[in-house]
Short mmCIF file of C-alpha atoms in Angstrom, two decimals:
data_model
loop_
_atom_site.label_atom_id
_atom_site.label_comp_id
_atom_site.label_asym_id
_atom_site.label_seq_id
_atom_site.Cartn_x
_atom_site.Cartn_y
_atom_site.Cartn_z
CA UNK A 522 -8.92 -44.11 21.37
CA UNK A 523 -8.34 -44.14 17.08
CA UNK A 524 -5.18 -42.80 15.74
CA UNK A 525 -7.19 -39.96 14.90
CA UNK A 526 -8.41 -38.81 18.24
CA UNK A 527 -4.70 -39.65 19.28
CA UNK A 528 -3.25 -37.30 16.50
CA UNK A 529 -6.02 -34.75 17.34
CA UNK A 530 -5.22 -35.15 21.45
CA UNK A 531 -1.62 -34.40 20.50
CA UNK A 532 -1.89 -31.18 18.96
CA UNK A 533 -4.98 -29.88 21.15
CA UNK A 534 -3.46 -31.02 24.44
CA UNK A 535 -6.13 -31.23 27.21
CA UNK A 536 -8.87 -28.82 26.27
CA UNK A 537 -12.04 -28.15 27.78
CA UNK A 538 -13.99 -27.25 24.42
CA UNK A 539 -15.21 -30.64 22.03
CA UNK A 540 -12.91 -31.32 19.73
CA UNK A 541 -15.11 -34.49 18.08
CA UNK A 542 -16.29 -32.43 15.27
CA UNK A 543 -12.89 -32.42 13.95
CA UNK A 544 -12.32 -35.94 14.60
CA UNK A 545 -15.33 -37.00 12.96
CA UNK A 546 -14.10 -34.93 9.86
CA UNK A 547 -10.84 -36.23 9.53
CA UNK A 548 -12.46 -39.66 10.27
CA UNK A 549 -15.16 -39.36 7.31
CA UNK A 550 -12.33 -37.65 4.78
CA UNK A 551 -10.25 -41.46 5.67
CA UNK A 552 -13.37 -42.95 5.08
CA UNK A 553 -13.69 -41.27 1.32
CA UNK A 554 -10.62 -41.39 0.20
CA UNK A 555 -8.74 -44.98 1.66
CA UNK A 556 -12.39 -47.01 2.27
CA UNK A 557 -14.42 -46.04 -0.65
CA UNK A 558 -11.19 -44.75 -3.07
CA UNK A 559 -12.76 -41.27 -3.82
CA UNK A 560 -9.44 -39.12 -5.01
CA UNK A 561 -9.20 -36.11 -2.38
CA UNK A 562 -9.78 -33.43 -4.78
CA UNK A 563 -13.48 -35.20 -5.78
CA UNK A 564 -14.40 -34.95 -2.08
CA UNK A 565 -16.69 -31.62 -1.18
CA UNK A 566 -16.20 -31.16 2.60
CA UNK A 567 -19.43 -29.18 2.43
CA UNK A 568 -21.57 -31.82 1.10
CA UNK A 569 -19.25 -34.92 1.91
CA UNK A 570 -17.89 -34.52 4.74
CA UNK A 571 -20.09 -31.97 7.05
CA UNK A 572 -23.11 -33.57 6.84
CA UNK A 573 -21.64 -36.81 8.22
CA UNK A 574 -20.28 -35.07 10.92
CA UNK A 575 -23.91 -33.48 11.86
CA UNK A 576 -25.11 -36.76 11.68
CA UNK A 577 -23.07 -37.65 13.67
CA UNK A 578 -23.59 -35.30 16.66
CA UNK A 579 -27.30 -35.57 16.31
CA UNK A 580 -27.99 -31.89 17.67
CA UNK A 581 -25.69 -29.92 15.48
CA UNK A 582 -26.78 -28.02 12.01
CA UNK A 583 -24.66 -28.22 8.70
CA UNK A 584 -23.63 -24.82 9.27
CA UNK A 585 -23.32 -24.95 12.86
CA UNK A 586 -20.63 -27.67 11.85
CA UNK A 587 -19.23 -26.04 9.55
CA UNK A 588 -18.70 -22.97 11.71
CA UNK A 589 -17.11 -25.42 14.48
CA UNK A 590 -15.02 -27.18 12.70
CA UNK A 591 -13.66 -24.28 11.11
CA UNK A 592 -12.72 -22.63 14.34
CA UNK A 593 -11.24 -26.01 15.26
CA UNK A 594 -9.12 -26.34 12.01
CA UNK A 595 -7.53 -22.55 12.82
CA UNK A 596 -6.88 -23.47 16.41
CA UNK A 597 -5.08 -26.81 15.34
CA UNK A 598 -3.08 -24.62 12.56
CA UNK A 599 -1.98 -22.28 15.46
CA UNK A 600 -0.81 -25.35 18.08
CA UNK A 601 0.97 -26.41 15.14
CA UNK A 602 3.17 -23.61 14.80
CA UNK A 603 3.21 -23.14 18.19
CA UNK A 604 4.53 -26.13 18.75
CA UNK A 605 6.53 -26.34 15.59
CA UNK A 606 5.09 -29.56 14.17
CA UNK A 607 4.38 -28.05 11.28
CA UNK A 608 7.10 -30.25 9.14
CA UNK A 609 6.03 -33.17 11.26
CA UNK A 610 2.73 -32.97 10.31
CA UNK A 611 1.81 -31.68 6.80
CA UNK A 612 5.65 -32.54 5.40
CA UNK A 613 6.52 -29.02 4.01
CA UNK A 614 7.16 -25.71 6.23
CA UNK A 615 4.08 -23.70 5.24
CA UNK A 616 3.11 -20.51 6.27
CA UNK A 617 -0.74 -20.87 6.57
CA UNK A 618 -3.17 -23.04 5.72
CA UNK A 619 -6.16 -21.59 2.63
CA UNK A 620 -8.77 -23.69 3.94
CA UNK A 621 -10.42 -25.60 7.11
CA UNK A 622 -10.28 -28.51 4.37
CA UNK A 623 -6.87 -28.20 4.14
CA UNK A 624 -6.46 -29.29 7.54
CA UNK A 625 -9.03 -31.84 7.47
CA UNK A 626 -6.41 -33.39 4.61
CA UNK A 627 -3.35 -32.93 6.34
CA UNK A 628 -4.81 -35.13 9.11
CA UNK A 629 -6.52 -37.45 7.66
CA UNK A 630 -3.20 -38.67 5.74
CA UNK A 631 -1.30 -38.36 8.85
CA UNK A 632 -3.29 -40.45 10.71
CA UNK A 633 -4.33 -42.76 8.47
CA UNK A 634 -0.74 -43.62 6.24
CA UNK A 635 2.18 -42.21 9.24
CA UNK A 636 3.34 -40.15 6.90
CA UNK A 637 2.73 -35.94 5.91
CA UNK A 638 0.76 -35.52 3.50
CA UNK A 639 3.57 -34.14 1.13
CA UNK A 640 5.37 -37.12 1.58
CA UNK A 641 2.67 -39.42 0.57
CA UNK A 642 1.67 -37.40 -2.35
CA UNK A 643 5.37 -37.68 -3.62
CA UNK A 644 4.78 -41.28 -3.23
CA UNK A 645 1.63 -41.77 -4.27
CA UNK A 646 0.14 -38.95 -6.39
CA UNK A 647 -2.70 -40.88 -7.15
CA UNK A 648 -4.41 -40.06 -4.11
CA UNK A 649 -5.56 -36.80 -5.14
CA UNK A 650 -6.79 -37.33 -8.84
CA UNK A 651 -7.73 -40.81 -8.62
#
């Protein structure tokens, strides 16, 4: 299992529905941003990250994936409050998330640095303009 499906399994709990599409998008954002050293606000989820994730699955449209992994992304935003890991998480007590990308951030820096993604930003602002 990767720290990402870990994180992922953590929030979600045991569920019957497929969380991979949301793996596989926090997985490919890591990839941009820490492999390749593309700053997180040059990264288009629609064009970077989706189609990667469609790929991926082999059966799945863009759209379809886009559509998934959206309901995915509010569904981990709710378990988070739920569960209050909020702080834990994304490193600041928000009240909602703007965005599915958002999300798809939050974890990605989580599971790839330990650390919210506030927290490494204060450290390291670099990460989001390059």
């Amino acid at each position: 299992m990767t720290k990402t499906e870990s994180l992922v399994r953590s929030i979600f709990g045991i569920v019957r529905s497929d969380i991979r599409p949301l793996i596989y998008a926090v997985d490919t954002a890591i990839e941009l941003m820490f492999v390749q050293g593309i700053p997180m606000d040059d990264i288009l989820v629609t064009k970077d990250v989706y189609p990667v994730v469609a790929q991926r699955l082999r059966t799945v449209s863009v759209k379809g994936i886009s559509r998934r992994i959206e309901r995915l992304c509010n569904q981990c935003w709710s378990n988070l409050l739920a569960s209050d890991r909020v702080t834990e998480i994304i490193g600041a007590p928000l009240k909602d998330i703007t965005s599915p990308r958002d999300m798809i951030f939050y974890l990605a820096f989580y599971a790839y640095l330990g650390v919210p993604f506030f927290k490494a930003i204060e450290q390291t602002p670099s990460l989001l303009f390059g």
